[in-house]
PDB file of C-alpha atoms in Angstrom:
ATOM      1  CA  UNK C 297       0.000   0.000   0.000  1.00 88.00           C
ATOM      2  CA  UNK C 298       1.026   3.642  -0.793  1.00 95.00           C
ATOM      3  CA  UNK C 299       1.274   6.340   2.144  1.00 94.00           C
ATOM      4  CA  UNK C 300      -0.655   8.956  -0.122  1.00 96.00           C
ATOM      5  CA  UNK C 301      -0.074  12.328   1.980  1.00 94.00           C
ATOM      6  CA  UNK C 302      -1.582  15.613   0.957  1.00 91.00           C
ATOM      7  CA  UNK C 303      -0.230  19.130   1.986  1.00 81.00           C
ATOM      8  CA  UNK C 304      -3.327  21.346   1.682  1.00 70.00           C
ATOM      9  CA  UNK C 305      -2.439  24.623   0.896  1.00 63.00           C
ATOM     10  CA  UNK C 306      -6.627  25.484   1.334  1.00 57.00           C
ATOM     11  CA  UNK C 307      -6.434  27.611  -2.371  1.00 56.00           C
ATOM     12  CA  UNK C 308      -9.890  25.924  -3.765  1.00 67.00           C
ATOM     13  CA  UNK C 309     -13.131  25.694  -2.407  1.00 64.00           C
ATOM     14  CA  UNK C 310     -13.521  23.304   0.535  1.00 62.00           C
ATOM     15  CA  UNK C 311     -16.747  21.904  -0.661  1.00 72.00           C
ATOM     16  CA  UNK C 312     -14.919  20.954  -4.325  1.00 72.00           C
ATOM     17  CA  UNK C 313     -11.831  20.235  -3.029  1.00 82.00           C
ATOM     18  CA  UNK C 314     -10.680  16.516  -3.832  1.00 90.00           C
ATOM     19  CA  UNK C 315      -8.119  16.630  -1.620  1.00 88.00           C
ATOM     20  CA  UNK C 316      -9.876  17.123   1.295  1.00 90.00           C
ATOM     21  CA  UNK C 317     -12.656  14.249   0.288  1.00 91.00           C
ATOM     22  CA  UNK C 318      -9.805  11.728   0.120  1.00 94.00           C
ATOM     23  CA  UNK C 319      -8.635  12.734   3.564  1.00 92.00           C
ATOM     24  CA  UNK C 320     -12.099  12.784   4.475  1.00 93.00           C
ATOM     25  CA  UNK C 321     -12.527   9.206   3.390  1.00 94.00           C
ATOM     26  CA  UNK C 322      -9.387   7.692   4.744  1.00 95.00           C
ATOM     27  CA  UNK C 323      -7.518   7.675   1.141  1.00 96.00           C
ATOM     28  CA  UNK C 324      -5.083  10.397   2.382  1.00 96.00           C
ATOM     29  CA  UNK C 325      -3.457  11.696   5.419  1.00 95.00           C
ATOM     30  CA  UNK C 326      -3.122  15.553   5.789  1.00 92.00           C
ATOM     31  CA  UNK C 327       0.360  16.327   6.586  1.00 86.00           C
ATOM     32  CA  UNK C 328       2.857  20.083   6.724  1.00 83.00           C
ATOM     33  CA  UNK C 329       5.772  20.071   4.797  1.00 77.00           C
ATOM     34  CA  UNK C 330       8.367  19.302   8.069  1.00 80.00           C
ATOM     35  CA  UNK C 331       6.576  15.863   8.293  1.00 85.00           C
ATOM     36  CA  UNK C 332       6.932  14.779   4.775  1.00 85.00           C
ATOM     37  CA  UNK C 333       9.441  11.764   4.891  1.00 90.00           C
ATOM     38  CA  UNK C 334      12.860  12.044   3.421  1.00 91.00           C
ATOM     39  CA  UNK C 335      13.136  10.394   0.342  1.00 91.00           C
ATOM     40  CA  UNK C 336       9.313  10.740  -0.777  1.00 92.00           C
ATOM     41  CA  UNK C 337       8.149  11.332  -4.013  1.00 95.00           C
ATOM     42  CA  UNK C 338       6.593  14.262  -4.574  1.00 91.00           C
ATOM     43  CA  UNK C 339       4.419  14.969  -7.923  1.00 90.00           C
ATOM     44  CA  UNK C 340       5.452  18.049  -9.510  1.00 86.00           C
ATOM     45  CA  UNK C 341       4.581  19.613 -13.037  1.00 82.00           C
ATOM     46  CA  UNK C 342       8.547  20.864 -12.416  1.00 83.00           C
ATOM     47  CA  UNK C 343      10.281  17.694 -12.443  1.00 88.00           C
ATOM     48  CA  UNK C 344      12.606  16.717 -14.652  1.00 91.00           C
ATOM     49  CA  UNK C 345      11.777  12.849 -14.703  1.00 95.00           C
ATOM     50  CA  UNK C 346       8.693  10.945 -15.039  1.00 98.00           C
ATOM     51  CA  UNK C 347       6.680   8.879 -12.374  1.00 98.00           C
ATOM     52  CA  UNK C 348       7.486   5.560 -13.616  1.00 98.00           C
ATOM     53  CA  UNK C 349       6.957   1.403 -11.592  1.00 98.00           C
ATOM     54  CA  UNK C 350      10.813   2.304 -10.882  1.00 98.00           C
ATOM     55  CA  UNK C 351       9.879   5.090  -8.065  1.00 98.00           C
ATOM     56  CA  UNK C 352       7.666   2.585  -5.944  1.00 97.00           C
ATOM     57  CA  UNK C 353       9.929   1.912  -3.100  1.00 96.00           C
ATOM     58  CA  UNK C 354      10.445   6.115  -2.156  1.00 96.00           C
ATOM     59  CA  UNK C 355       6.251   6.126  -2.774  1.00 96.00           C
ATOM     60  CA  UNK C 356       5.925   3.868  -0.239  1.00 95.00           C
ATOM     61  CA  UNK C 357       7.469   6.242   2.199  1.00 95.00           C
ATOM     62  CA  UNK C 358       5.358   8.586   0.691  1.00 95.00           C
ATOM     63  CA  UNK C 359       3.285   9.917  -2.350  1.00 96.00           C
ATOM     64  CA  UNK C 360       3.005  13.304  -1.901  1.00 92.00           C
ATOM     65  CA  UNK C 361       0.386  15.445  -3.728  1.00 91.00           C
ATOM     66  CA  UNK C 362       0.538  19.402  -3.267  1.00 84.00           C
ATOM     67  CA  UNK C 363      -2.989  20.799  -3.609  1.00 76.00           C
ATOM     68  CA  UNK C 364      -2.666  24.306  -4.806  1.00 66.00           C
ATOM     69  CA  UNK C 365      -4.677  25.749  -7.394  1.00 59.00           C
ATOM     70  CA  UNK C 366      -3.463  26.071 -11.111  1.00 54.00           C
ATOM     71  CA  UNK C 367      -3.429  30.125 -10.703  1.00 53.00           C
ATOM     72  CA  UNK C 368      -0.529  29.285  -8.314  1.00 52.00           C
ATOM     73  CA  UNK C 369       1.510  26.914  -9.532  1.00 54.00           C
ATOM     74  CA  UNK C 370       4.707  29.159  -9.138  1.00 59.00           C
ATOM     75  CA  UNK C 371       4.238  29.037  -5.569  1.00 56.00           C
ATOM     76  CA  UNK C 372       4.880  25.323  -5.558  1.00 53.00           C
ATOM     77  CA  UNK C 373       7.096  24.257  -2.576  1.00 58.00           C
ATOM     78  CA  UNK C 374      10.654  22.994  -3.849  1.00 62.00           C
ATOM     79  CA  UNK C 375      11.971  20.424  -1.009  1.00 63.00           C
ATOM     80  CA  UNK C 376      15.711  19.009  -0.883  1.00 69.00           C
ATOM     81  CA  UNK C 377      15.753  14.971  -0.183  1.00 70.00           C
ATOM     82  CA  UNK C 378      12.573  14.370  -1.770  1.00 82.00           C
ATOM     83  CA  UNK C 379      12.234  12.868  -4.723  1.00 91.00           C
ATOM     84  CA  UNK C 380      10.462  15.249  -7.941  1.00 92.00           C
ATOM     85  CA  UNK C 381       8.555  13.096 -10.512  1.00 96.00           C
ATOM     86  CA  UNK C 382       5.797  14.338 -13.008  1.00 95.00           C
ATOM     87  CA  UNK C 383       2.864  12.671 -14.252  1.00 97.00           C
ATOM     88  CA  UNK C 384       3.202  11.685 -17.974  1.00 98.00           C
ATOM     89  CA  UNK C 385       0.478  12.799 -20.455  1.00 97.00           C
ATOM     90  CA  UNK C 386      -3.061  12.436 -19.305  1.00 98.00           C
ATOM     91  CA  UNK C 387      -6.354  13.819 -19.735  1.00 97.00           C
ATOM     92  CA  UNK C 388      -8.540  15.462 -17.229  1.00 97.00           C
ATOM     93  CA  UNK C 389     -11.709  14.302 -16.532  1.00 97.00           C
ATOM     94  CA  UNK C 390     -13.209  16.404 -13.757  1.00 94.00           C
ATOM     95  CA  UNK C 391     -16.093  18.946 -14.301  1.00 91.00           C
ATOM     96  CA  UNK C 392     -14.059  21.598 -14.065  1.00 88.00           C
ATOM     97  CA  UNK C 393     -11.392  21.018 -16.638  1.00 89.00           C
ATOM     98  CA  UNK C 394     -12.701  17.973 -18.690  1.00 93.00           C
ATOM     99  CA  UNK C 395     -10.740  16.904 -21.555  1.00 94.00           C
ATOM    100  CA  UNK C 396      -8.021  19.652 -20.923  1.00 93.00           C
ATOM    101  CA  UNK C 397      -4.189  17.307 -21.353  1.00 93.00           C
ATOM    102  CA  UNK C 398      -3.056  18.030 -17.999  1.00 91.00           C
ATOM    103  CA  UNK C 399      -4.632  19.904 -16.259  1.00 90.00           C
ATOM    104  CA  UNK C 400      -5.711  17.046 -13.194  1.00 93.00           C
ATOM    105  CA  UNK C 401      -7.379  17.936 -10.161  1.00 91.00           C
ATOM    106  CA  UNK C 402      -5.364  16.007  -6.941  1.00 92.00           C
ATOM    107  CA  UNK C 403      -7.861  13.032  -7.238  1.00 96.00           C
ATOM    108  CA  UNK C 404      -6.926  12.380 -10.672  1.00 97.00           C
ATOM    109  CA  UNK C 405      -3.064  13.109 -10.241  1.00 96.00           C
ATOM    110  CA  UNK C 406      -3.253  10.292  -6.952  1.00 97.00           C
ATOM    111  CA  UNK C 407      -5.066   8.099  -9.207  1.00 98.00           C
ATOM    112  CA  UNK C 408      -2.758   8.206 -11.884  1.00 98.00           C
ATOM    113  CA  UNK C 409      -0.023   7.924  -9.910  1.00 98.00           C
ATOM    114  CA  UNK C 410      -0.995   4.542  -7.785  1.00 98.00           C
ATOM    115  CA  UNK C 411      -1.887   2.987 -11.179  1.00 98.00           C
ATOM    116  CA  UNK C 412       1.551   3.902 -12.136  1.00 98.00           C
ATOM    117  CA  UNK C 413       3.165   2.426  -9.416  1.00 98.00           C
ATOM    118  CA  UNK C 414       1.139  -0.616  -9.774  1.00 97.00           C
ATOM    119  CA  UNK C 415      -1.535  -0.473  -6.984  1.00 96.00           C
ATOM    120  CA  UNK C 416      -4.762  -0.243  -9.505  1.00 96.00           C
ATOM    121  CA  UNK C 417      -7.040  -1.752  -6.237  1.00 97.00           C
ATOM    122  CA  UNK C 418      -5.805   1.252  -4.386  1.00 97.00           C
ATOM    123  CA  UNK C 419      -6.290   3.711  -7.024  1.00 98.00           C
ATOM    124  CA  UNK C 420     -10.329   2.165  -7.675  1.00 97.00           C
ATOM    125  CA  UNK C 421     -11.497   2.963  -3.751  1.00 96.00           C
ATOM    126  CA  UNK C 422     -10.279   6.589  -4.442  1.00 97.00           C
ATOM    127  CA  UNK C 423     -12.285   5.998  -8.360  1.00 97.00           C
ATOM    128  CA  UNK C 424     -15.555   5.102  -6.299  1.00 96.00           C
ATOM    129  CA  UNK C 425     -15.238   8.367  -4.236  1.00 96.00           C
ATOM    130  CA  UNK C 426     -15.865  10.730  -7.685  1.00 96.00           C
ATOM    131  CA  UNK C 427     -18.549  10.374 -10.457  1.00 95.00           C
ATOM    132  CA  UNK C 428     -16.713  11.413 -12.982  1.00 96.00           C
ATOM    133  CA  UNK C 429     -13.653   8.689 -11.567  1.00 97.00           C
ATOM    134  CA  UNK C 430     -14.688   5.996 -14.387  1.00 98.00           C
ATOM    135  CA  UNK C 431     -14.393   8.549 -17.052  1.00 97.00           C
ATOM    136  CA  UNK C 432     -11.175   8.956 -15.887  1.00 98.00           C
ATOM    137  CA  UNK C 433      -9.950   5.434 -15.985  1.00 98.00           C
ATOM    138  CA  UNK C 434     -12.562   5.239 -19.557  1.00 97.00           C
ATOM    139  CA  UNK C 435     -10.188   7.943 -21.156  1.00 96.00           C
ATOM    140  CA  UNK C 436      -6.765   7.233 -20.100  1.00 98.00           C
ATOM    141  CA  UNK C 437      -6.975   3.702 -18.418  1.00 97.00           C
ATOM    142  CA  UNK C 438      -4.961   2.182 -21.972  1.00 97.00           C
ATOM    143  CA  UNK C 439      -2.233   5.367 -21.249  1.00 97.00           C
ATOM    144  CA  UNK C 440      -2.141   4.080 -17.654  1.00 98.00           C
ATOM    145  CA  UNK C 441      -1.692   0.271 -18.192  1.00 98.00           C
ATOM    146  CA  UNK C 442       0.943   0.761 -20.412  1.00 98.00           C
ATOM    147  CA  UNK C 443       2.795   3.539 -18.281  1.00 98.00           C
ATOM    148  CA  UNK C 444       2.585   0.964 -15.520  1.00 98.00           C
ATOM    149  CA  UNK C 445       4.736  -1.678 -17.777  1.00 98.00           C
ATOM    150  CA  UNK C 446       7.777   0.869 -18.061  1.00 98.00           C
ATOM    151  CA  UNK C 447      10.845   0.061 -16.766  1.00 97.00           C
ATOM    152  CA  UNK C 448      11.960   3.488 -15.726  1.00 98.00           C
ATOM    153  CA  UNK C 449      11.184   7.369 -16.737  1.00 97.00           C
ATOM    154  CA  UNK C 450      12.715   7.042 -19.813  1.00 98.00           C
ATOM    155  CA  UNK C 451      10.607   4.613 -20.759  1.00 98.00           C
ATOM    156  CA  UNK C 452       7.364   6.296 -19.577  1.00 98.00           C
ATOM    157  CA  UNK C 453       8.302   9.248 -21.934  1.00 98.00           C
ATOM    158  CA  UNK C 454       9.124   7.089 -24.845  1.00 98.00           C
ATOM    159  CA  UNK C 455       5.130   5.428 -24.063  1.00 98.00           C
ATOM    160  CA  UNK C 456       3.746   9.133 -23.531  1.00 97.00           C
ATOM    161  CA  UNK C 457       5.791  10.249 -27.201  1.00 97.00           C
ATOM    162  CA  UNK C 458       4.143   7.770 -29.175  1.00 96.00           C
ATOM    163  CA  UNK C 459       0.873   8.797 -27.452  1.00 94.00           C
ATOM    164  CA  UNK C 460       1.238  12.516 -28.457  1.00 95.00           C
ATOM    165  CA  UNK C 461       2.705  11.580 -31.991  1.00 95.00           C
ATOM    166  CA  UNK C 462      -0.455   9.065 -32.599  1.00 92.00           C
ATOM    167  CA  UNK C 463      -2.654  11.985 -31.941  1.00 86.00           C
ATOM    168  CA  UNK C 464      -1.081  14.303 -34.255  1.00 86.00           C
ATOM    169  CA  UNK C 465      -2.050  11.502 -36.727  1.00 79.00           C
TER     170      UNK C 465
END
């Protein structure tokens, strides 16, 4: 199981927030950044590598998810001894930015990410939680299995390139 750990920096509204409904439901733990584990991966639209199966053994120590608001992105926390990994190309499928490339709310980014790392029963009791969580999996649940069968970041880009060149097609 993955220690999924959100630091809330309370920037959306409480009643949309996903973060808070997967603390709410036990999915998540709330945590500050001085209790973050050394050595955690932490998802970041700044990192220079991928998430790939590879980073498993620092998410079990910790997956962290930083729930900020798009608008404020360039107030994202930078931590030493963690470990930076983005998400590879994926679609959102919230109600507030459906079908933008991207652009995931911290559900989707967790969900992505435990698929990822190979813990799809995980990732389907924080699916249940959201209506629009089986659209998610419906529109990038092939993107997902085969990110989860990459050796490393390298690999997951290589995957996520042939993704963005077959849609240029």
């Amino acid at each position: 199981m993955i220690n999924v750990l959100v630091h809330d920096k309370c920037q959306c509204d409480p009643r949309k927030c996903t973060a808070k409904r997967m603390i709410k439901f036990g999915l998540a733990k709330d945590t500050d950044i001085r209790s973050i584990p050394k050595g955690s991966v932490i998802l970041s639209p700044f990192a220079e590598q991928a998430l790939s199966p590879a980073d498993r053994p620092y998410a079990e120590k910790g997956l962290v998810i930083m729930d900020l608001t798009w608008t404020n992105i360039d107030g994202f926390p930078r931590l030493k001894g963690m470990r930076e990994r983005s998400l590879p190309f994926l679609i959102a499928a919230n109600p507030v930015n459906w079908g933008r490339p991207m652009e995931l709310n911290s559900a989707e980014a967790t969900i992505a990410s435990l698929m990822i790392l190979g813990d799809a029963e995980q990732a389907a009791g924080i699916v249940q939680r959201f209506n629009w969580g089986p659209e998610f999996i419906r529109i990038n649940g092939e993107m997902l299995n085969d990110y989860s069968k990459a050796r490393d970041s390298s690999e997951v880009v290589s995957i996520q390139n042939e993704y963005l060149r077959s849609l240029e097609r």
